[in-house]
mmCIF file of C-alpha atoms in Angstrom:
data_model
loop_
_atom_site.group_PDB
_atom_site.id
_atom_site.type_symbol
_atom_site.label_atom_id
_atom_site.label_comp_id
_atom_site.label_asym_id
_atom_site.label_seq_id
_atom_site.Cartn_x
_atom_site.Cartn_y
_atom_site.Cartn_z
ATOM 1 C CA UNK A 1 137.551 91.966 129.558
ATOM 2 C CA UNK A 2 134.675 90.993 132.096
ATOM 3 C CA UNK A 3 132.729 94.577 131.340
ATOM 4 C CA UNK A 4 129.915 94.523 129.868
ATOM 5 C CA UNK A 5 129.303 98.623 129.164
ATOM 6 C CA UNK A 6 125.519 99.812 129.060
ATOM 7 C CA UNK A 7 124.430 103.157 127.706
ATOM 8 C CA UNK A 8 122.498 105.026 128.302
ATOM 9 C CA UNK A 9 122.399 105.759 132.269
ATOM 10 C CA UNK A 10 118.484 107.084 131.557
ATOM 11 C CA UNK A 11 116.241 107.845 129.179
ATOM 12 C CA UNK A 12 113.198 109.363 128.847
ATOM 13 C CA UNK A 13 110.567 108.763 125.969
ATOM 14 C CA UNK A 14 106.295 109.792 124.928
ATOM 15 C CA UNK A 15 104.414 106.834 125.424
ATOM 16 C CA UNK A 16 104.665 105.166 122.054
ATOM 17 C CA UNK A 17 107.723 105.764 121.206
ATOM 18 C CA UNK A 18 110.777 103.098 120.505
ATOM 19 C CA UNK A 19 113.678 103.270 123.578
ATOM 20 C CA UNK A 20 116.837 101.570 122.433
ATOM 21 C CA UNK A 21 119.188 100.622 125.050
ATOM 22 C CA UNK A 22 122.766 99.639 124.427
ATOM 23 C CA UNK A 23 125.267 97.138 125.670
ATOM 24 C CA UNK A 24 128.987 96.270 125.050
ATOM 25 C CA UNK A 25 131.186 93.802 125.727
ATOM 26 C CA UNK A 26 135.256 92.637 125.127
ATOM 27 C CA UNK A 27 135.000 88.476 126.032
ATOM 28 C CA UNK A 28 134.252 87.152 123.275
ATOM 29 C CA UNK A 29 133.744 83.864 125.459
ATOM 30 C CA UNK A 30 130.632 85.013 126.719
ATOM 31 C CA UNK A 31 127.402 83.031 125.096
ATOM 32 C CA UNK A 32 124.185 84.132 126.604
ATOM 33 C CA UNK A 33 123.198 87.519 127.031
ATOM 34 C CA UNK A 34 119.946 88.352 129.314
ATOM 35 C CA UNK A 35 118.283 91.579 130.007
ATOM 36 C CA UNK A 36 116.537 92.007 133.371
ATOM 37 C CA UNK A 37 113.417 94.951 134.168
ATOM 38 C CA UNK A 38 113.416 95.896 137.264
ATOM 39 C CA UNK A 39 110.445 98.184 138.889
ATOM 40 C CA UNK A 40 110.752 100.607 142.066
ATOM 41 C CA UNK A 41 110.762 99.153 145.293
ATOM 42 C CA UNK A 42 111.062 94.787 142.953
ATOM 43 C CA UNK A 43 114.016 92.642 142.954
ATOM 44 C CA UNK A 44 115.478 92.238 139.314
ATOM 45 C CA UNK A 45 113.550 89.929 136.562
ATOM 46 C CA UNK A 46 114.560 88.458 133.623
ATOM 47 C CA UNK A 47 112.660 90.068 130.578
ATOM 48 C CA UNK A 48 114.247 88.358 127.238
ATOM 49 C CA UNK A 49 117.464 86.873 126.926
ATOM 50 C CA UNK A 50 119.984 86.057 123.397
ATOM 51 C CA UNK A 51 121.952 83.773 122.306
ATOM 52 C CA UNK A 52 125.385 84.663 119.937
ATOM 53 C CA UNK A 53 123.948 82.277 116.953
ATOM 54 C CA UNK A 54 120.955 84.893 116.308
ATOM 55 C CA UNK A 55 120.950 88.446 115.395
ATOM 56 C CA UNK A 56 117.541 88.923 116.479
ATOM 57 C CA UNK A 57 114.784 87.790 119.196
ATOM 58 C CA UNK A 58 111.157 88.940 119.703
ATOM 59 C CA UNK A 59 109.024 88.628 122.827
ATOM 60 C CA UNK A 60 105.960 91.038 122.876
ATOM 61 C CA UNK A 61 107.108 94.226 122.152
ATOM 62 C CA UNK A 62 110.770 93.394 123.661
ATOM 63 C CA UNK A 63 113.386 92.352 120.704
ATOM 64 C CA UNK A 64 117.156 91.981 121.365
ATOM 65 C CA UNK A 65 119.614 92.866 118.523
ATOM 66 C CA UNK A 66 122.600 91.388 118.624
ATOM 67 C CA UNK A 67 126.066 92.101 116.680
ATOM 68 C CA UNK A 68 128.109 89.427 117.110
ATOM 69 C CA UNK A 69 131.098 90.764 114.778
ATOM 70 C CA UNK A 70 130.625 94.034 116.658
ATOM 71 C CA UNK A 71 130.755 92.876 120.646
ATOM 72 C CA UNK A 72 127.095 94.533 121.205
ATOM 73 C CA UNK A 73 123.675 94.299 121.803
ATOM 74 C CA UNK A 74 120.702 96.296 122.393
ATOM 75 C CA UNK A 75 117.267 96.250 123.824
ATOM 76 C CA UNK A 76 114.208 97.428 121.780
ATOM 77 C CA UNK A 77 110.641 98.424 123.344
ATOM 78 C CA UNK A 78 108.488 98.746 120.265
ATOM 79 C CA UNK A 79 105.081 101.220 121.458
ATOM 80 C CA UNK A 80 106.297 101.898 124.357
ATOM 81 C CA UNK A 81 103.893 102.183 127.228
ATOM 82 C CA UNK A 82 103.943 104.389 131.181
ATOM 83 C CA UNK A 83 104.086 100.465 132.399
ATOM 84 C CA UNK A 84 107.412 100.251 130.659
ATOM 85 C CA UNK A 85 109.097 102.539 133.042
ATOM 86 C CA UNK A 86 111.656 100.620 135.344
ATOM 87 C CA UNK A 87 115.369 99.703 135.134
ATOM 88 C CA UNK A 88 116.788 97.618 132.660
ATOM 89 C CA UNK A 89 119.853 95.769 133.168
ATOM 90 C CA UNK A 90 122.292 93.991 130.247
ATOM 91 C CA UNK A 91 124.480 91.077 131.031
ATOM 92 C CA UNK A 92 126.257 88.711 129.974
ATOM 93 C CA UNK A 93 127.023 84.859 130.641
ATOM 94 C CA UNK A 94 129.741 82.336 129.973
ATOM 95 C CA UNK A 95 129.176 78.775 130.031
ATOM 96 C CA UNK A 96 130.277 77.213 132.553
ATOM 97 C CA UNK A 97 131.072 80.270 134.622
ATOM 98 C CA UNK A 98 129.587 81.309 138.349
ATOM 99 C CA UNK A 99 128.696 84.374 137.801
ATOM 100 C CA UNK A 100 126.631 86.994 135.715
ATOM 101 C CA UNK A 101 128.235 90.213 134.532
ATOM 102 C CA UNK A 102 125.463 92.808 134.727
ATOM 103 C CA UNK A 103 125.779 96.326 133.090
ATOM 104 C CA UNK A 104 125.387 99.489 135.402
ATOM 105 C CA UNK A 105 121.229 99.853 134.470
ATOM 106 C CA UNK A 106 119.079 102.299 132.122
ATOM 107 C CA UNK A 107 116.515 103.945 134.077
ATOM 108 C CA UNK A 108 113.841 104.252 131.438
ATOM 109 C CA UNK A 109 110.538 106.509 132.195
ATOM 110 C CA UNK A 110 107.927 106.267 129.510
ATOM 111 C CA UNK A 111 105.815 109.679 129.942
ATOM 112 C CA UNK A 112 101.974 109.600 129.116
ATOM 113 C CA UNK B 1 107.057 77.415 144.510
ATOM 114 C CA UNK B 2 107.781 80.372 146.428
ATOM 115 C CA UNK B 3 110.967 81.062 144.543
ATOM 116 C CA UNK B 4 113.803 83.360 146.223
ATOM 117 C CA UNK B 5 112.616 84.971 149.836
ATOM 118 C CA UNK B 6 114.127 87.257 151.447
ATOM 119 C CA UNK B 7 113.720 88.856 155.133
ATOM 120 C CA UNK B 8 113.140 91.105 156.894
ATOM 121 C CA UNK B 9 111.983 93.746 154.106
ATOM 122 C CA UNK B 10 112.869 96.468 155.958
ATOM 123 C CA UNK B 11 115.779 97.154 158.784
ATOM 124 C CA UNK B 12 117.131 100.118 160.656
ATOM 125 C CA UNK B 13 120.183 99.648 162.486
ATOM 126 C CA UNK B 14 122.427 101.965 164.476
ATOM 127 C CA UNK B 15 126.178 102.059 163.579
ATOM 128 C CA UNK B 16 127.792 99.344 164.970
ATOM 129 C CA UNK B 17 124.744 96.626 165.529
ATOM 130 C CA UNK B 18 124.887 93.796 163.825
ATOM 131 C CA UNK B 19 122.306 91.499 161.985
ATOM 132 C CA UNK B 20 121.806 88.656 159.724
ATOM 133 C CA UNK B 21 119.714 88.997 156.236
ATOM 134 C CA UNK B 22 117.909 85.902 155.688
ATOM 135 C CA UNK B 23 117.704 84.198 151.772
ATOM 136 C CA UNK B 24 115.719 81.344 151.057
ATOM 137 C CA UNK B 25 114.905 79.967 147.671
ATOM 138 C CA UNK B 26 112.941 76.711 146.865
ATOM 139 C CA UNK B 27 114.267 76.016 143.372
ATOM 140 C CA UNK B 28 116.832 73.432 144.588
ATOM 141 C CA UNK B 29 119.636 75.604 143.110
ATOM 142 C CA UNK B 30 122.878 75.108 143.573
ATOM 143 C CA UNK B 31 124.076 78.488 143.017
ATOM 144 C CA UNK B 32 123.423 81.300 145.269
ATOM 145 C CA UNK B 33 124.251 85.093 145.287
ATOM 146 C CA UNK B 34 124.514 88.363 147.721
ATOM 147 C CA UNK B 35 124.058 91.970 145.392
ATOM 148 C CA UNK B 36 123.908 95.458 146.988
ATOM 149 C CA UNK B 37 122.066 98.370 144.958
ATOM 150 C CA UNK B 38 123.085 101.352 146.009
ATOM 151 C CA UNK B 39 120.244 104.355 144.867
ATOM 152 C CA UNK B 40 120.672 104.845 140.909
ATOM 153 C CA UNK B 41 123.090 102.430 141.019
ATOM 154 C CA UNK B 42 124.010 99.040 139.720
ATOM 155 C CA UNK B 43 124.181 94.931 141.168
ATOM 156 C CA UNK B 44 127.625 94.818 143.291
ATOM 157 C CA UNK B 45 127.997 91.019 143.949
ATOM 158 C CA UNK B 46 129.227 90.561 147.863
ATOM 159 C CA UNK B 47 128.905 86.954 147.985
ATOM 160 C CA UNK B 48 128.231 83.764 146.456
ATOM 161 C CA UNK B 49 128.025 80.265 146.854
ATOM 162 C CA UNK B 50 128.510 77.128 144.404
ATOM 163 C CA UNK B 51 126.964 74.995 146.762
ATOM 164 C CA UNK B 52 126.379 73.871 150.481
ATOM 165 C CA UNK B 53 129.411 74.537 152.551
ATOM 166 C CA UNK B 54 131.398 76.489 149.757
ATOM 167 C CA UNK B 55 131.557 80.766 149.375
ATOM 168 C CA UNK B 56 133.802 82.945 147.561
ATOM 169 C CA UNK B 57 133.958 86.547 147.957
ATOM 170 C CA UNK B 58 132.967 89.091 145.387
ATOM 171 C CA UNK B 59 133.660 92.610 144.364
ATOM 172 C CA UNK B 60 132.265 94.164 147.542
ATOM 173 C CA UNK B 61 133.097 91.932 150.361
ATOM 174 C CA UNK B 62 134.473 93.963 153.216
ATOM 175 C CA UNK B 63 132.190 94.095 156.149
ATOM 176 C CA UNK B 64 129.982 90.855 155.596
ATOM 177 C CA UNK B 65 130.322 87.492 155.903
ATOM 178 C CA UNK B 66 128.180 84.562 154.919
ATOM 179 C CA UNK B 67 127.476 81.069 155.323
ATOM 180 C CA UNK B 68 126.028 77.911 153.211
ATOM 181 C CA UNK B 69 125.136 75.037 155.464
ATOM 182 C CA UNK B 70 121.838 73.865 153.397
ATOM 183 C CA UNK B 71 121.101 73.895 149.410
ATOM 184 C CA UNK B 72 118.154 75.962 150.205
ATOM 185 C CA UNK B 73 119.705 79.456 152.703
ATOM 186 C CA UNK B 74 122.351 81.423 152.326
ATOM 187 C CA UNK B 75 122.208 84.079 154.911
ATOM 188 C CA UNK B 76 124.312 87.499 155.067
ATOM 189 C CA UNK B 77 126.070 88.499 157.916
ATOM 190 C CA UNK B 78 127.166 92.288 158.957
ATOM 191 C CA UNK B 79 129.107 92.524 161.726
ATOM 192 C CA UNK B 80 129.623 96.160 163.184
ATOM 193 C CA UNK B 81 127.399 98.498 160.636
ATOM 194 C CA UNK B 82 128.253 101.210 159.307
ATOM 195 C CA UNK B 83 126.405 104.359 157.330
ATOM 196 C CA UNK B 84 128.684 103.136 153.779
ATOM 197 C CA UNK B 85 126.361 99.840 153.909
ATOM 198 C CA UNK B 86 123.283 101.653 153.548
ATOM 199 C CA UNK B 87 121.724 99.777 150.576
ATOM 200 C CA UNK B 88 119.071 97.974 149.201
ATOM 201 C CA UNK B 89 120.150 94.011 149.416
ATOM 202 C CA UNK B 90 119.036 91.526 146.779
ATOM 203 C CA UNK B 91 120.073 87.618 146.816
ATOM 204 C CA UNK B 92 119.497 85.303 144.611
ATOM 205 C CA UNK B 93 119.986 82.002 142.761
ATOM 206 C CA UNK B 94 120.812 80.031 139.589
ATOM 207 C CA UNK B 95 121.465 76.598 138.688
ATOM 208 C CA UNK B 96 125.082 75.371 137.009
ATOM 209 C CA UNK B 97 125.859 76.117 133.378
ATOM 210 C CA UNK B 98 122.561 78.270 133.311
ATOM 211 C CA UNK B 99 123.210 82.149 132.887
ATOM 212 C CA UNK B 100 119.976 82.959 134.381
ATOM 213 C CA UNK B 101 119.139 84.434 138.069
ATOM 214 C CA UNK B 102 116.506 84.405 140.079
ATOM 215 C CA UNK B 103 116.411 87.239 142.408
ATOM 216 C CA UNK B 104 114.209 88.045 145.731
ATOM 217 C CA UNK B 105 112.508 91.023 146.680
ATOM 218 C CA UNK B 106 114.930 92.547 148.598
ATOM 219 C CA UNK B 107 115.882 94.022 151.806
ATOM 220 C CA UNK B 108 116.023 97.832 152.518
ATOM 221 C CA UNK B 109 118.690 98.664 155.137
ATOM 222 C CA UNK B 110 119.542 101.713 156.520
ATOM 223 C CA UNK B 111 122.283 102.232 158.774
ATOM 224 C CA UNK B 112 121.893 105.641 160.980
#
């Protein structure tokens, strides 16, 4: 119930192209859903987070899809760029609680 | 605001030394948080705090102990280390009802 299942474990892509990364969840509880990029050698940072009430959010070239009826989500990198490449993490938040629930991580490398 | 620090960056211990990871953050947060990234791996929470003088033990707690006695640190203890606790070590904080985290830079530890 507290899983929040990411897919891909990696992905590779040409620079320009559109990764989609995938998330799951069961707790229907849950009401904020952030992704965090993390780089080689950073800490984790959040990139673009959702709320349940939208299907969609934009920031840059970053958009979140979200399927409420469906338990998932998904990260979009529209022309995507070498800088892109890092490890993306899905989670997911419920009001109230202590703790994040982080997916296992997409390593994404965006080749020139 | 220097958000979430972290120190030392780097460590090498041999088996069964011990040594304290140091956390600060600036944010006034109540919340605080111990992760361990193992290579290619995901956030394993060891620790966390709701506040000064209060911990509770996450998924991965065997072989560390912590402490809260300000708002501010939250330091992580290992007592007698081993080669399994080989990691990279990430802290980090959050306020109350707020799903996001802020996380510091790290701590490399390798245990030979």
């Amino acid at each position: 119930q507290q899983q929040v299942k990411q897919s891909p474990q990696s992905l590779i892509v040409q620079k320009g192209g559109i990764p989609i990364i995938n998330c799951a969840y069961e707790n229907t509880a849950f009401d904020y859903f952030p992704w965090y990029q993390q780089f080689p050698g950073k800490g984790p940072a959040l990139l673009i987070a959702i709320r349940p009430d939208v299907s969609e959010k934009k920031e840059g070239r970053f958009t979140i899809s979200f399927n409420k009826s469906a338990k998932q989500f998904s990260l979009h990198i529209m022309d995507s760029q070498p800088g892109d490449s890092a490890t993306y993490f899905c989670a997911a938040y419920q009001g109230g609680s202590e703790k994040l629930v982080f997916g296992k991580g997409t390593k994404l490398t965006v080749n020139p | 605001n220097a958000g979430v620090t972290q120190t030392p960056k780097f460590r090498i211990l041999k088996i069964g030394q011990s040594m304290t990871l140091q956390c600060a953050q600036d944010m006034n947060h109540n919340y605080m948080y111990w992760y361990r990234q193992d290579p290619g791996m995901g956030l394993k929470l060891i620790y966390y705090s709701v506040g000064a003088g209060i911990t509770d033990k996450g998924e991965v707690p065997n072989g560390y102990n912590v402490s809260r006695s300000t708002t501010e640190d939250f330091p992580l203890r290992l007592e007698l280390a081993a080669p399994s606790q080989t990691s990279v070590y990430f802290c980090a904080s959050s306020q109350p009802g707020e799903g996001e985290q802020y996380f510091g830079p790290g701590t490399r530890l390798t245990v030979t």
